[in-house]
CSV table of C-alpha atoms and ligand atoms in Angstrom, one decimal:
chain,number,residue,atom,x,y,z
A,6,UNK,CA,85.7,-94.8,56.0
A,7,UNK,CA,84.0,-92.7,53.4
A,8,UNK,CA,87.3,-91.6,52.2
A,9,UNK,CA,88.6,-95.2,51.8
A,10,UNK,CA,85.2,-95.9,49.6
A,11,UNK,CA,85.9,-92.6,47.2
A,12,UNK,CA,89.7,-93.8,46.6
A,13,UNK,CA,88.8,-97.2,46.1
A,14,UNK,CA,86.2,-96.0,43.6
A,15,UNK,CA,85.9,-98.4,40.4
A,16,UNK,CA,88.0,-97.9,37.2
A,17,UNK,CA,86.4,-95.7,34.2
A,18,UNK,CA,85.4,-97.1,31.5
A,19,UNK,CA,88.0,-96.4,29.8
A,20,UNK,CA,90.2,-98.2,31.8
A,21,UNK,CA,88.0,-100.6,32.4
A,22,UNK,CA,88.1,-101.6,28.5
A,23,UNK,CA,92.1,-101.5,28.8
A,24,UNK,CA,92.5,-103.6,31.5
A,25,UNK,CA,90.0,-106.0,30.0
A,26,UNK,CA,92.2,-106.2,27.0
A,27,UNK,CA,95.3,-106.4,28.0
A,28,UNK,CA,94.0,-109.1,30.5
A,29,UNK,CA,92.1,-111.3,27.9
A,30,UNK,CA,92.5,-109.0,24.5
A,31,UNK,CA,89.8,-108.3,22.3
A,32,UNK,CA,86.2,-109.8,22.8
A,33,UNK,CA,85.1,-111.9,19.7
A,34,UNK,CA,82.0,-109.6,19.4
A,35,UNK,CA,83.2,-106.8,19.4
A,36,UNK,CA,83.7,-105.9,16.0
A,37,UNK,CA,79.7,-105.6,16.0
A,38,UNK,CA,79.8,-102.9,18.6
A,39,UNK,CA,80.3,-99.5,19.2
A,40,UNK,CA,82.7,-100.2,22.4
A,41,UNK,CA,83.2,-96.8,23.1
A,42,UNK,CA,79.6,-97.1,24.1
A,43,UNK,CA,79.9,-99.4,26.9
A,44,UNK,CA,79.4,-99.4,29.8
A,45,UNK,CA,75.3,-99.3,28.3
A,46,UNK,CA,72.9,-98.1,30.7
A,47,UNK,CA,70.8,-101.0,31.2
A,48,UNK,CA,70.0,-101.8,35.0
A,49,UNK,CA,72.0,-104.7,37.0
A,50,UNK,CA,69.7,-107.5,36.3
A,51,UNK,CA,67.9,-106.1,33.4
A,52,UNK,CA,67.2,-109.1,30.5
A,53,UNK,CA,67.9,-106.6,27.6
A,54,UNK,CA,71.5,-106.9,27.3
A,55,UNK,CA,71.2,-110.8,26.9
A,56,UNK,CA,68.8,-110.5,24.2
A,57,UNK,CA,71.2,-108.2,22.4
A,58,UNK,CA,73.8,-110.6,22.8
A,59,UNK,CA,71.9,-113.2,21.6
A,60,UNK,CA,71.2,-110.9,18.9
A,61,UNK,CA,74.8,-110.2,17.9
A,62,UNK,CA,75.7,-114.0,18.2
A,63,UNK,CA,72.6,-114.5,16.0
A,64,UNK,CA,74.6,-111.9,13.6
A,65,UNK,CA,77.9,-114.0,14.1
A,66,UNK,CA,76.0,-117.3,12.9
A,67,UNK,CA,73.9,-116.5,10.3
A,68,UNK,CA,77.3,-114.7,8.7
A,69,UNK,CA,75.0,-112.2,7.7
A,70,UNK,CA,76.9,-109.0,6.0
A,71,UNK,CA,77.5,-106.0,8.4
A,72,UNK,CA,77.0,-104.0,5.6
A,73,UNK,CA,74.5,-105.4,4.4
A,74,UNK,CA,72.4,-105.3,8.0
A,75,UNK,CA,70.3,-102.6,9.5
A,76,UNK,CA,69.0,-102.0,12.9
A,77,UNK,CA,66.2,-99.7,13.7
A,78,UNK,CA,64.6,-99.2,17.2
A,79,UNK,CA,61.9,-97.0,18.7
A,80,UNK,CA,62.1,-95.4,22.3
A,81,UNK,CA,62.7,-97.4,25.6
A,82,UNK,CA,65.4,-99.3,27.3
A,83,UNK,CA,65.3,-101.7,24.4
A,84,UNK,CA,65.3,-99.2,21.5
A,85,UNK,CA,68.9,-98.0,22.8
A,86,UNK,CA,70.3,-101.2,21.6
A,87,UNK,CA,70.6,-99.7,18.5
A,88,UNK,CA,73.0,-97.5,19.6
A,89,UNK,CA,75.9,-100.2,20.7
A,90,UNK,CA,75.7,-101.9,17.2
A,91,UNK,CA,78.4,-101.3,14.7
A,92,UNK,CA,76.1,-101.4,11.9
A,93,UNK,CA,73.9,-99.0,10.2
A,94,UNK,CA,71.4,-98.0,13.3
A,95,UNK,CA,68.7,-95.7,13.2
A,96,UNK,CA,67.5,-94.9,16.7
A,97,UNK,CA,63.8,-93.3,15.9
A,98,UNK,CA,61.1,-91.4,17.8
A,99,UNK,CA,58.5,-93.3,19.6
A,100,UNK,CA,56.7,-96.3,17.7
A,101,UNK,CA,57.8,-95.4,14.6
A,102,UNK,CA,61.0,-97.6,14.2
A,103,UNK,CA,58.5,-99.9,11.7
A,104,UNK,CA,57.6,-97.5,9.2
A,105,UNK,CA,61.4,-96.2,9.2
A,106,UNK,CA,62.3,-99.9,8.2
A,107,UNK,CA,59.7,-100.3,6.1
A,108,UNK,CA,60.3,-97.4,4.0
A,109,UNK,CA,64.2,-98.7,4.1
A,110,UNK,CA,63.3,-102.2,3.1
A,111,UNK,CA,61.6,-100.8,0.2
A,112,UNK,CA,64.0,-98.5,-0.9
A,113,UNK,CA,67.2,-100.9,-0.4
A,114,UNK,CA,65.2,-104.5,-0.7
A,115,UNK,CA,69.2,-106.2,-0.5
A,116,UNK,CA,69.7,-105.3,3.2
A,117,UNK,CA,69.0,-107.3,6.1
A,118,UNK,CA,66.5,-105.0,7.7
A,119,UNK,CA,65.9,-105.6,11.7
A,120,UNK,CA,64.0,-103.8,14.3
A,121,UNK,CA,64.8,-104.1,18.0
A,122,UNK,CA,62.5,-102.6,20.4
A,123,UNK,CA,59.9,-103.2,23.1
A,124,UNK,CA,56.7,-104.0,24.4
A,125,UNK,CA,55.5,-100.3,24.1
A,126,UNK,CA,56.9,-99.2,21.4
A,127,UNK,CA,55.7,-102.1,19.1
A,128,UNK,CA,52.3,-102.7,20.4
A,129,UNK,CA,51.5,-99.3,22.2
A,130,UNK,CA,52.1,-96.0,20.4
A,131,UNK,CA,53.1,-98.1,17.3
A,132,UNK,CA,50.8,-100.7,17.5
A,133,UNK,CA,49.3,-99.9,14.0
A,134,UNK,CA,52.2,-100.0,12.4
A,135,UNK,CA,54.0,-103.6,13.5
A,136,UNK,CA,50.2,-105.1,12.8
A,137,UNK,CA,50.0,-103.7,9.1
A,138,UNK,CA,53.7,-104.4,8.4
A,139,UNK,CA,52.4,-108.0,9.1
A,140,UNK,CA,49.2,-107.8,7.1
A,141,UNK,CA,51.4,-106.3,4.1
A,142,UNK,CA,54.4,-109.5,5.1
A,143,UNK,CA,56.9,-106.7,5.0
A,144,UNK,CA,60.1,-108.7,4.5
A,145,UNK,CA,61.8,-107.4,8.1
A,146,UNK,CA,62.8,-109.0,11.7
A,147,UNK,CA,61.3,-107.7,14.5
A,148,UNK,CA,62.4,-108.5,17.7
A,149,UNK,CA,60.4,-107.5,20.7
A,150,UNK,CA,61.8,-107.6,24.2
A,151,UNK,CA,58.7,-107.4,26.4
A,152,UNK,CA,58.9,-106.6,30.3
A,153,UNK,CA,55.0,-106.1,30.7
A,154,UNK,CA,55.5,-102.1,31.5
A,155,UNK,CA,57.4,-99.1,30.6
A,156,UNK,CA,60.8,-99.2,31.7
A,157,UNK,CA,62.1,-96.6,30.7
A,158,UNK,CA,59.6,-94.1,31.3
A,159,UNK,CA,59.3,-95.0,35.3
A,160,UNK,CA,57.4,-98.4,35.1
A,161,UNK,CA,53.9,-97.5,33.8
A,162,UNK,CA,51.7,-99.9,32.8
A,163,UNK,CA,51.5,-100.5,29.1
A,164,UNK,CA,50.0,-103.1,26.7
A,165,UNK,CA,51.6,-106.7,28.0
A,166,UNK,CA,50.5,-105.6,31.7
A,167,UNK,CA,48.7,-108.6,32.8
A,168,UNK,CA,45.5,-108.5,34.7
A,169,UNK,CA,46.3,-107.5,38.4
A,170,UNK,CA,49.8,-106.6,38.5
A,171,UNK,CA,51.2,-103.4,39.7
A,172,UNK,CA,52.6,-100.5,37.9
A,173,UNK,CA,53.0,-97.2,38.6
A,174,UNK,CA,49.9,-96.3,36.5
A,175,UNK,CA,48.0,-99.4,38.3
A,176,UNK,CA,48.9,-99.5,41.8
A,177,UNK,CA,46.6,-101.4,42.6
A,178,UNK,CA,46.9,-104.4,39.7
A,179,UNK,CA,46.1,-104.2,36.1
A,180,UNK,CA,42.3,-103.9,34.9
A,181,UNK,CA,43.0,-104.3,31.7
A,182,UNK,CA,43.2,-107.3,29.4
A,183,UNK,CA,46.4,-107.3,27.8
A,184,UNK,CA,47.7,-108.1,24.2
A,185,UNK,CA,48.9,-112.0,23.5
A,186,UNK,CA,51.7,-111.0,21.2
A,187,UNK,CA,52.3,-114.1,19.6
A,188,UNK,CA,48.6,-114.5,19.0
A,189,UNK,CA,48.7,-110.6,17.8
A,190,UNK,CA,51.6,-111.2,15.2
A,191,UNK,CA,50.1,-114.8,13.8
A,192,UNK,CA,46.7,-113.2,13.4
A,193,UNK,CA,48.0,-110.0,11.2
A,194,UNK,CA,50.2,-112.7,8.7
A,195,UNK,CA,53.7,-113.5,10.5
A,196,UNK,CA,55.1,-116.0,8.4
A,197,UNK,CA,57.7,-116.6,11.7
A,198,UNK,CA,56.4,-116.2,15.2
A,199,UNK,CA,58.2,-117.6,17.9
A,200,UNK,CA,58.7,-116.5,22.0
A,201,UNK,CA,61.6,-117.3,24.7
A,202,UNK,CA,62.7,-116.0,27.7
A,203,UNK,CA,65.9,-114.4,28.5
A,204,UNK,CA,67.0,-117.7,29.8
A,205,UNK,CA,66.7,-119.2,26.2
A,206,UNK,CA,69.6,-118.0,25.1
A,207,UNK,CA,70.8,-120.2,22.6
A,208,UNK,CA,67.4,-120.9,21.4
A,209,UNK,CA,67.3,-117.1,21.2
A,210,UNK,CA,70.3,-117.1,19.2
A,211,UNK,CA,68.9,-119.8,16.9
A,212,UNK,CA,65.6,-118.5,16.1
A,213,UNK,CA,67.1,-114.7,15.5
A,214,UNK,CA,69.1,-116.5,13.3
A,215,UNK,CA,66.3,-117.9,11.1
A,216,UNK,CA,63.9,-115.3,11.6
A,217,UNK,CA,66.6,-113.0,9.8
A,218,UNK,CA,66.9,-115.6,7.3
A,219,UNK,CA,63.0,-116.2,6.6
A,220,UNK,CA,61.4,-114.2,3.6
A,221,UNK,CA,58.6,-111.9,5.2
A,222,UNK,CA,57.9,-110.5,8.1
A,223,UNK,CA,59.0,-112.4,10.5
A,224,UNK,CA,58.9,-112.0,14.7
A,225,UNK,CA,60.5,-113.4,18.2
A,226,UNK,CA,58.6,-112.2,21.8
A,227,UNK,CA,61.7,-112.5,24.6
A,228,UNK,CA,59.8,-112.3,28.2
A,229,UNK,CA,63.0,-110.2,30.0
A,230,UNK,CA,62.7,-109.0,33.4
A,231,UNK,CA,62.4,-105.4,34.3
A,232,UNK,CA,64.4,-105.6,38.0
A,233,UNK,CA,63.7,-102.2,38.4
A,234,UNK,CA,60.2,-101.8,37.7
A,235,UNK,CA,57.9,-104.4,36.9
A,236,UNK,CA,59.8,-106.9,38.9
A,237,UNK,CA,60.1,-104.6,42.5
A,238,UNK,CA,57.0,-103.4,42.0
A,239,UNK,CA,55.4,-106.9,42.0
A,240,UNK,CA,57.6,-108.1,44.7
A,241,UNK,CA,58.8,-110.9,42.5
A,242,UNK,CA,62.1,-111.5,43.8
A,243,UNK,CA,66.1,-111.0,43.0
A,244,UNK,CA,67.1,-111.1,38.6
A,245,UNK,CA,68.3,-114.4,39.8
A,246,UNK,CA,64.4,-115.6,40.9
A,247,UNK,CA,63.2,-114.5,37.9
A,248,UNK,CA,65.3,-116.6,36.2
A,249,UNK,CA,65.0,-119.6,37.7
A,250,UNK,CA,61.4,-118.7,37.7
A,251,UNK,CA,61.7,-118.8,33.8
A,252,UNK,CA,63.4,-122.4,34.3
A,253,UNK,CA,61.1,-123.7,36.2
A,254,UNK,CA,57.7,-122.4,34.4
A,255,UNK,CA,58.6,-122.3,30.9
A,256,UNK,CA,57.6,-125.3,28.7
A,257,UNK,CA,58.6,-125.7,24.9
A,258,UNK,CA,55.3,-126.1,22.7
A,259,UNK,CA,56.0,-125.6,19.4
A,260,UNK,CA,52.5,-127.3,18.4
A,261,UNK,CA,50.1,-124.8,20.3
A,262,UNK,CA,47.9,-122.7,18.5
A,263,UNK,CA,49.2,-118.8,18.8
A,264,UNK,CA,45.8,-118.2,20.5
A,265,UNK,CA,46.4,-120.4,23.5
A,266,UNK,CA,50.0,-119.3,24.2
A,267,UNK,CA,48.3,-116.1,26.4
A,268,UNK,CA,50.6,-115.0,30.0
A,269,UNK,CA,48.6,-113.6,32.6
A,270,UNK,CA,50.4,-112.3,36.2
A,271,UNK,CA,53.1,-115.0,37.1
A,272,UNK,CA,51.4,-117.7,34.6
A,273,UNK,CA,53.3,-120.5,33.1
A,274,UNK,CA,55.3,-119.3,30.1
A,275,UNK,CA,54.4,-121.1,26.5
A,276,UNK,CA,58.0,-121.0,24.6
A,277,UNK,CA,59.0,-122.1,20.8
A,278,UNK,CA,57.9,-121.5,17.4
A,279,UNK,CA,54.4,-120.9,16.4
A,280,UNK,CA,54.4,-120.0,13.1
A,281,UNK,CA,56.2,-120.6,10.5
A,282,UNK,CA,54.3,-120.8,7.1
A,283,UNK,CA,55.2,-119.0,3.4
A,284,UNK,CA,53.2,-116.0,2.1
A,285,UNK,CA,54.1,-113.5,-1.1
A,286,UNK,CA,55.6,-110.2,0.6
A,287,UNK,CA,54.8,-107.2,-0.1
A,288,UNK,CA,57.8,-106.7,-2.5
A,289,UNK,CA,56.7,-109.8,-3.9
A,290,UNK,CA,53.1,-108.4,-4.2
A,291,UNK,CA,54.0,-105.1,-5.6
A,292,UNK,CA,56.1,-106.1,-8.2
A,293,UNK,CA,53.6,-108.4,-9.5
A,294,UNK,CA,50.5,-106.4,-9.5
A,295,UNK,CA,52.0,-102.8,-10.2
A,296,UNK,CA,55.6,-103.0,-11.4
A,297,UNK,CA,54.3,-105.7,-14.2
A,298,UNK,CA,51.1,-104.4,-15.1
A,299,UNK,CA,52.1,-100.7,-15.2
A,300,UNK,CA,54.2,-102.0,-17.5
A,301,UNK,CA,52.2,-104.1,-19.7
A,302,UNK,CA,49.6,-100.9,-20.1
A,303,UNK,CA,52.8,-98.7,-21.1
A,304,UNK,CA,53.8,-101.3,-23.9
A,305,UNK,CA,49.9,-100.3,-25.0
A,306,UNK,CA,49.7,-97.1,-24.8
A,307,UNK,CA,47.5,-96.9,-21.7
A,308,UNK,CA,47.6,-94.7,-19.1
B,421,LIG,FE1,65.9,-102.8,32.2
B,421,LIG,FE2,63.8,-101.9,33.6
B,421,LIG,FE3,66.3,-100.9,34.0
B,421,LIG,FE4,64.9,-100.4,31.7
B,421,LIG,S1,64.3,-99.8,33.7
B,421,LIG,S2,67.1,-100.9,31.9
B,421,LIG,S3,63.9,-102.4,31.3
B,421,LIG,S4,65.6,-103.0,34.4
């Protein structure tokens, strides 16, 4: 019996891909990834991979130039995205993927400049950084796939944990009051804030697609499930529950303030567009109050 299972053992990858194109030929995405990269290491189950996707079909839409867009990501399951886009990627060490696109935004301002990461990475050890590249309206996309604990890392609790769930790090539930990210990212001067689930895929799709298109710093919450960690550790059912779970407790509000769009443990799930307002960026800001005035006092003779 066990020898039957090894010989029956499932293609490699490699042939995988061939048999996949000579079945149905090449993908219409894939021209934005690395396919020699795939199969990706995400978990059965895991949301990641369908925010990516709505990612690249957010890339596909928009008709934004590959060459012209760059993806940076910190550490975690969701910072290895980066690394199965045909772009220009930058995979960086923990919480720092928003300086890294901030110094590339301001040395390149004509590229498309996105980061991809996680709950962690953005609002944890990097946490200072995503808030003051939205006080300065740094003109970037950050999308932030948030499972409420570290994946990656063996399910810790992190800074979405609600009150009273289980982690490894809180076995027996959450003490701590977590972040509201939307709240978080309105509060330090978004000028685009919006949250879905991984269920809201074209919505997803739609609101990558203008939050790549919006001048600032603009940012979109996806609530994914972590099968592996958060989700088994919580007893919260099969990928599949979790999905319907997002269909059946999800509710489109695009009129709610940012402060009332809070989760807590197995809450209802605010979705939609929160903010979307216009502010100078800090391109915008620099070149009127240094570029020009350093200027003017030259043309004077000032130092
Ligand atoms: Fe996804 Fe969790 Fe697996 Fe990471 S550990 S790939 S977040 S399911």
């Amino acid at each position: 019996m066990r020898r039957r299972l090894i010989d029956a053992s499932p293609l490699s990858p490699e042939e995988a891909r061939t048999a996949w194109r000579e079945g149905h030929g090449d993908h219409p995405l894939d021209r934005y990834l690395k396919t020699g990269r795939i199969p990706h290491i995400w978990c059965p189950g895991c949301g990641i991979g369908i925010a990516f996707t709505a990612f690249v079909k957010a890339l596909e839409k928009s008709g934004a130039s590959v060459d012209k867009t760059v993806v940076v990501s910190g550490i975690g399951c969701s910072g290895r995205a980066a690394g199965y886009l045909n772009l220009d990627t930058y995979h960086t060490t923990h919480g720092r993927a928003i300086p890294f696109a901030t110094g590339l935004k301001l040395a390149r301002p004509e590229l498309n400049v996105v980061v991809f990461s996680g709950d962690g990475d953005l609002f944890a050890i990097g946490g200072n950084h995503t808030i003051h590249a939205a006080r300065r309206n740094v003109d970037m996309t950050v999308i932030c796939v948030n499972n409420f604990n570290y994946g990656m890392t063996g399910g810790q609790g992190g800074p979405t944990t609600p009150v009273g769930a289980r982690t490894t790090t809180t076995p027996y539930g959450c003490a701590e009051h977590p972040f509201n990210l939307i709240h978080m990212a309105g509060a330090a001067g978004a000028v685009y804030v919006a949250r879905w689930t991984v269920l809201h895929t074209h919505e997803m799709r739609d609101s990558f697609d203008e939050a790549m298109k919006k001048h600032g710093f603009s940012f979109v919450e996806v609530i994914s499930p972590c099968p592996t960690g958060y989700v088994r550790r919580n007893k919260l059912g099969t990928p599949l529950d979790l999905m319907k779970y997002y269909r059946d407790n999800s509710y489109l509000s695009d009129t709610l303030d940012p402060d009332e769009t809070a989760l807590s443990f197995n809450s209802r799930i605010a979705v939609g567009k929160f903010v979307d307002r216009e502010r100078p960026t800090f391109m915008d800001m620099y070149n009127e109050w240094i570029v020009s005035r350093a200027g003017e006092s030259e043309e004077k003779g000032q130092t």
